[in-house]
Coordinates of C-alpha atoms in Angstrom, one line a residue:
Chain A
X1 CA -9.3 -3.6 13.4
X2 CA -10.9 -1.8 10.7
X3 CA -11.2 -4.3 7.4
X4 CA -12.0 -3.5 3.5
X5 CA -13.4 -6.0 1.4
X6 CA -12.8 -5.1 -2.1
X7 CA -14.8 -7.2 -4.7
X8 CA -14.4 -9.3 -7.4
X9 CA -10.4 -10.5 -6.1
X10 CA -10.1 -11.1 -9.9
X11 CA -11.4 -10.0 -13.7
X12 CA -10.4 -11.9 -17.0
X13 CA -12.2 -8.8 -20.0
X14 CA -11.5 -8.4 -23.2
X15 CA -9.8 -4.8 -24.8
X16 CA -12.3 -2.2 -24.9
X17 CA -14.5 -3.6 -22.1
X18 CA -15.7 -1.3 -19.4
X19 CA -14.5 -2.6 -15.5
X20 CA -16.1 -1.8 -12.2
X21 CA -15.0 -2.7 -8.7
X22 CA -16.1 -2.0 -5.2
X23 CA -15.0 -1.7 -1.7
X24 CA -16.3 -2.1 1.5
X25 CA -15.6 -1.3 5.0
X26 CA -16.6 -2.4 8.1
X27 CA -16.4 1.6 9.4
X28 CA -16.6 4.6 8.2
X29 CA -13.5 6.3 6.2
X30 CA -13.1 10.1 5.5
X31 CA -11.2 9.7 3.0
X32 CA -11.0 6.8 0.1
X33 CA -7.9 6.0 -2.0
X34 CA -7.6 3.8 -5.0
X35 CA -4.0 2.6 -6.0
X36 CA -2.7 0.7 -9.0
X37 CA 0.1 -1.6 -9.0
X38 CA 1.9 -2.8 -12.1
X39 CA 4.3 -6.0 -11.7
X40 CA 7.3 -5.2 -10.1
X41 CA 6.5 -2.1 -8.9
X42 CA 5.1 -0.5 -5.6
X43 CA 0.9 0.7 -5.8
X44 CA 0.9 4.6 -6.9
X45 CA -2.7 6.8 -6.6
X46 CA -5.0 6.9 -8.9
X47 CA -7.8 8.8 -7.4
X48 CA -8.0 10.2 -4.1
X49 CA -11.6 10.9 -2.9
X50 CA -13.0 13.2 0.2
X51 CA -16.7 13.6 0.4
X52 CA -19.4 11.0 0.3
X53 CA -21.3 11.5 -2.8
X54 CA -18.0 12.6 -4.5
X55 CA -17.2 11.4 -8.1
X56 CA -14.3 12.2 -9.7
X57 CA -12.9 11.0 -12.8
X58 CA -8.9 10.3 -13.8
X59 CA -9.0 10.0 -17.8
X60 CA -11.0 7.0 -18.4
X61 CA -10.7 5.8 -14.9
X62 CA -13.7 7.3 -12.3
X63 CA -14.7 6.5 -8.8
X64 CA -17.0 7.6 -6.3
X65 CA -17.2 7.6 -2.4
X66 CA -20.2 6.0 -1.2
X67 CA -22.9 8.1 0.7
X68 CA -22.9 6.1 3.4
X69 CA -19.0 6.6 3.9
X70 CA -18.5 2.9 3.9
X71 CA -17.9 2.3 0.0
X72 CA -16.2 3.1 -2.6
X73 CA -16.4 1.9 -6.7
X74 CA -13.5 2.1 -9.0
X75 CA -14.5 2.2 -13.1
X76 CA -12.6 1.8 -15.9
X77 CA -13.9 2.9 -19.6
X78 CA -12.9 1.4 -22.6
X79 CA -9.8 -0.9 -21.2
X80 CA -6.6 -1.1 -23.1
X81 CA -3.8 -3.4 -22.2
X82 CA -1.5 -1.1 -19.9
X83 CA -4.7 -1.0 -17.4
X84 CA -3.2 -4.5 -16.4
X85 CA -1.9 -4.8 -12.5
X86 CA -3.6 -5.1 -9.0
X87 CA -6.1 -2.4 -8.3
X88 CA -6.5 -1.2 -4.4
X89 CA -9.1 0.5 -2.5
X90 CA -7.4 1.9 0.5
X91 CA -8.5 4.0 3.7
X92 CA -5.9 6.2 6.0
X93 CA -6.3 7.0 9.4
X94 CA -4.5 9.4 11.3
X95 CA -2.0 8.7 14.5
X96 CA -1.6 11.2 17.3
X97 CA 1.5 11.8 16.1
X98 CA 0.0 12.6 12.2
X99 CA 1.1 9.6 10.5
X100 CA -1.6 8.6 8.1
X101 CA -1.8 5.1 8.5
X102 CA -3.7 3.1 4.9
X103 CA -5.6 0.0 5.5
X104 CA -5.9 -1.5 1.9
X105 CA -8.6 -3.9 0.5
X106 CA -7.1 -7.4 -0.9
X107 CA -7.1 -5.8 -4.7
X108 CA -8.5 -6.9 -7.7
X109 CA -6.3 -8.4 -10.1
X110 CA -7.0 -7.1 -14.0
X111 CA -6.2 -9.4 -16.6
X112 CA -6.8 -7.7 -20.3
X113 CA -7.1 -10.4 -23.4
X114 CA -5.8 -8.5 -26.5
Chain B
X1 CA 9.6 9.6 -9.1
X2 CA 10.3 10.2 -5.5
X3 CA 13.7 9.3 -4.3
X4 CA 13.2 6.0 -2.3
X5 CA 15.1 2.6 -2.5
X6 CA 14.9 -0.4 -1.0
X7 CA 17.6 -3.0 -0.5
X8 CA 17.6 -5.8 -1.6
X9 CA 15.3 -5.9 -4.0
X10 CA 15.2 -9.8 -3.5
X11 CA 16.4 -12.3 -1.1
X12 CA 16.3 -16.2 0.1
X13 CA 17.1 -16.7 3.6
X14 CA 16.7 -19.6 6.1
X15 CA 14.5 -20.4 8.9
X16 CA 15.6 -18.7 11.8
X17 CA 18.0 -16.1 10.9
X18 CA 18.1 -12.7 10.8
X19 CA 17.0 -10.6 8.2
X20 CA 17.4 -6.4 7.4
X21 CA 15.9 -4.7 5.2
X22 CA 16.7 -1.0 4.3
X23 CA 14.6 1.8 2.8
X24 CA 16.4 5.1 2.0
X25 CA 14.9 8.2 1.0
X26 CA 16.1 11.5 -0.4
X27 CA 13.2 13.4 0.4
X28 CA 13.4 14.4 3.4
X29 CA 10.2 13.3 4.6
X30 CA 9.0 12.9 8.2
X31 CA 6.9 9.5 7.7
X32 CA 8.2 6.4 6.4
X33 CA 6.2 3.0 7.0
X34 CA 7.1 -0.3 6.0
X35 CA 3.9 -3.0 4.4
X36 CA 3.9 -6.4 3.6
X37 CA 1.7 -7.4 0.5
X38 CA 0.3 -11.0 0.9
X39 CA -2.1 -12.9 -1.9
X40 CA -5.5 -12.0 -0.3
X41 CA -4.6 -9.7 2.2
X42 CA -3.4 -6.7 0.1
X43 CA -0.7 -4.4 2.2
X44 CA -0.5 -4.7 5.8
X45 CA 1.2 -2.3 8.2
X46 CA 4.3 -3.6 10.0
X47 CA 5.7 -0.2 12.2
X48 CA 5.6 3.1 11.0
X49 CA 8.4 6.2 11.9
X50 CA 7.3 9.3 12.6
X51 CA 10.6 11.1 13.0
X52 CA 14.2 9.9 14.3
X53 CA 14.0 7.8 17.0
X54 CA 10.3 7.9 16.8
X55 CA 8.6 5.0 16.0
X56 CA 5.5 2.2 16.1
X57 CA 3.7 -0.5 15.5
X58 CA 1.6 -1.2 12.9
X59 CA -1.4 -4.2 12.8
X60 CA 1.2 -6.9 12.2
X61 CA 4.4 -6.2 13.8
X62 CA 4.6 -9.5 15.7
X63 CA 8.7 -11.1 14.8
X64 CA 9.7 -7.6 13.3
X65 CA 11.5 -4.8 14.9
X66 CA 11.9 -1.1 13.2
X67 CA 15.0 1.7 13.6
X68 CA 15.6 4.9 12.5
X69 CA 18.7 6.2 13.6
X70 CA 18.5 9.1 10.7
X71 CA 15.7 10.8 8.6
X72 CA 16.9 9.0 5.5
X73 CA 16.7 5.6 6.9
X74 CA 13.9 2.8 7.9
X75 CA 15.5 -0.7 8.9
X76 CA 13.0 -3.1 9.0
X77 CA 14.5 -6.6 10.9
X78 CA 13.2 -9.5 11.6
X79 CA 15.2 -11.2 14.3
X80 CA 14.5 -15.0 13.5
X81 CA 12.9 -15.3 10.2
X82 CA 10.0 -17.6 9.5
X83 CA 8.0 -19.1 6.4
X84 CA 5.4 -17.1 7.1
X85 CA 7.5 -14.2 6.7
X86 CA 8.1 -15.1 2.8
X87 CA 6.2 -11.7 1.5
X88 CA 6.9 -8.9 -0.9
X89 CA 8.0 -5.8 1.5
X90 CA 6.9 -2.3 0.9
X91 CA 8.3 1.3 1.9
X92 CA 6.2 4.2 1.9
X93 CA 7.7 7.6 2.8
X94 CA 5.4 10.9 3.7
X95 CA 6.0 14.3 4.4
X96 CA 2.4 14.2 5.9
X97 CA -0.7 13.8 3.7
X98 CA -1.4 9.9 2.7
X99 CA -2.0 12.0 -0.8
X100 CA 1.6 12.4 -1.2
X101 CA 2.8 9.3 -0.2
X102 CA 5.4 7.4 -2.4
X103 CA 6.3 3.6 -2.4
X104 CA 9.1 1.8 -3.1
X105 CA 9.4 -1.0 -5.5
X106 CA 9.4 -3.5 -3.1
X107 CA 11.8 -6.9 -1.4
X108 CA 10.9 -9.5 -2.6
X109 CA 11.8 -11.9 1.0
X110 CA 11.3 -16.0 0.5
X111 CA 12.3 -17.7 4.0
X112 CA 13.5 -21.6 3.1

């Protein structure tokens, strides 16, 4: 089945440090999706991305969809503590019946020393 | 926020029995799917519904079973629990585009 691989699994940064993390998949996604989950709490969307080449930028938080249509990169500006949680890449594919089905990356888990 | 809850929100059960968990919605939404989240694995699919009576399965649906007997509902069961099986389970509901898809926060399932 179709895997991500989403790089580093873990960052220890100090406030105010820039963060980047990637994904990548064994196919090709049309879409790419990055998710943040806080402690307790189910992932909700950060940035939703449709054409390779895209960049698009969420307040301090901008990603990009690889050209190749197998990557993705996730970066944070300037971190402040509430960017703590798990950060996910994700891919959806579409059933015959037009559920879109997400295949997520492992995360990267963002730990922020004040 | 979307109107979605799962219940429980945690629960220790023992080897071998049988385990439901419920996500309701007051959305109205067609899709509703139900993900485990794993250390190292991020969320996996389980079974996902596509409409009343209409589901199926997801990449790791081996030991659980799925019904939806109305829109607002998604059971997820597993008929004889097992350690492996200790995992924090997610609901997701959809009215169509993954864009708009909401999650719930989450059971928290330890099997002893």
């Amino acid at each position: 089945g179709q895997q991500l691989n989403q790089s580093p699994q873990s960052m220890f940064i100090q406030e105010g440090e820039d963060v980047s993390m990637n994904c990548t998949s064994s196919s090709i996604f049309n879409t790419w999706l990055w998710y943040k989950q806080d402690p307790g709490e189910g992932p909700v969307l950060l940035i939703a991305l449709y054409k390779a080449g895209e960049l698009t930028s969420n307040g301090r938080l901008t990603a990009q969809f690889g050209i190749t249509r197998k990557d993705s990169f996730l970066n944070i500006s300037a971190s402040i503590p509430s960017d703590v949680g798990i950060y996910f890449c994700a891919g959806p594919t579409t059933t015959l019946q037009g559920a879109q089905k997400l295949v997520f990356g492992q995360g990267t888990r963002l730990t922020i020393n004040p | 926020d979307a109107g979605i809850t799962q219940s429980p929100r945690h629960k220790v059960t023992e080897t071998g029995t049988p385990v439901t968990l419920r996500c309701h919605q007051t959305e109205n939404h067609r899709y509703m799917y139900w993900y485990r989240q794993d250390p190292g694995h991020g969320l996996r699919l389980i079974h996902y519904s596509y409409g009343v009576k209409d589901t199926d399965k997801g990449e790791v649906s081996d030991g659980y079973s799925v019904s939806r007997s109305k829109t607002e509902d998604f059971l997820l069961t597993l008929e004889s629990a097992t350690s492996s099986q200790t995992s924090v389970y997610f609901c997701a509901i959809s009215r169509g585009r993954v864009t708009e898809a909401f999650f719930g926060q989450g059971t928290r399932l330890t099997v002893v």
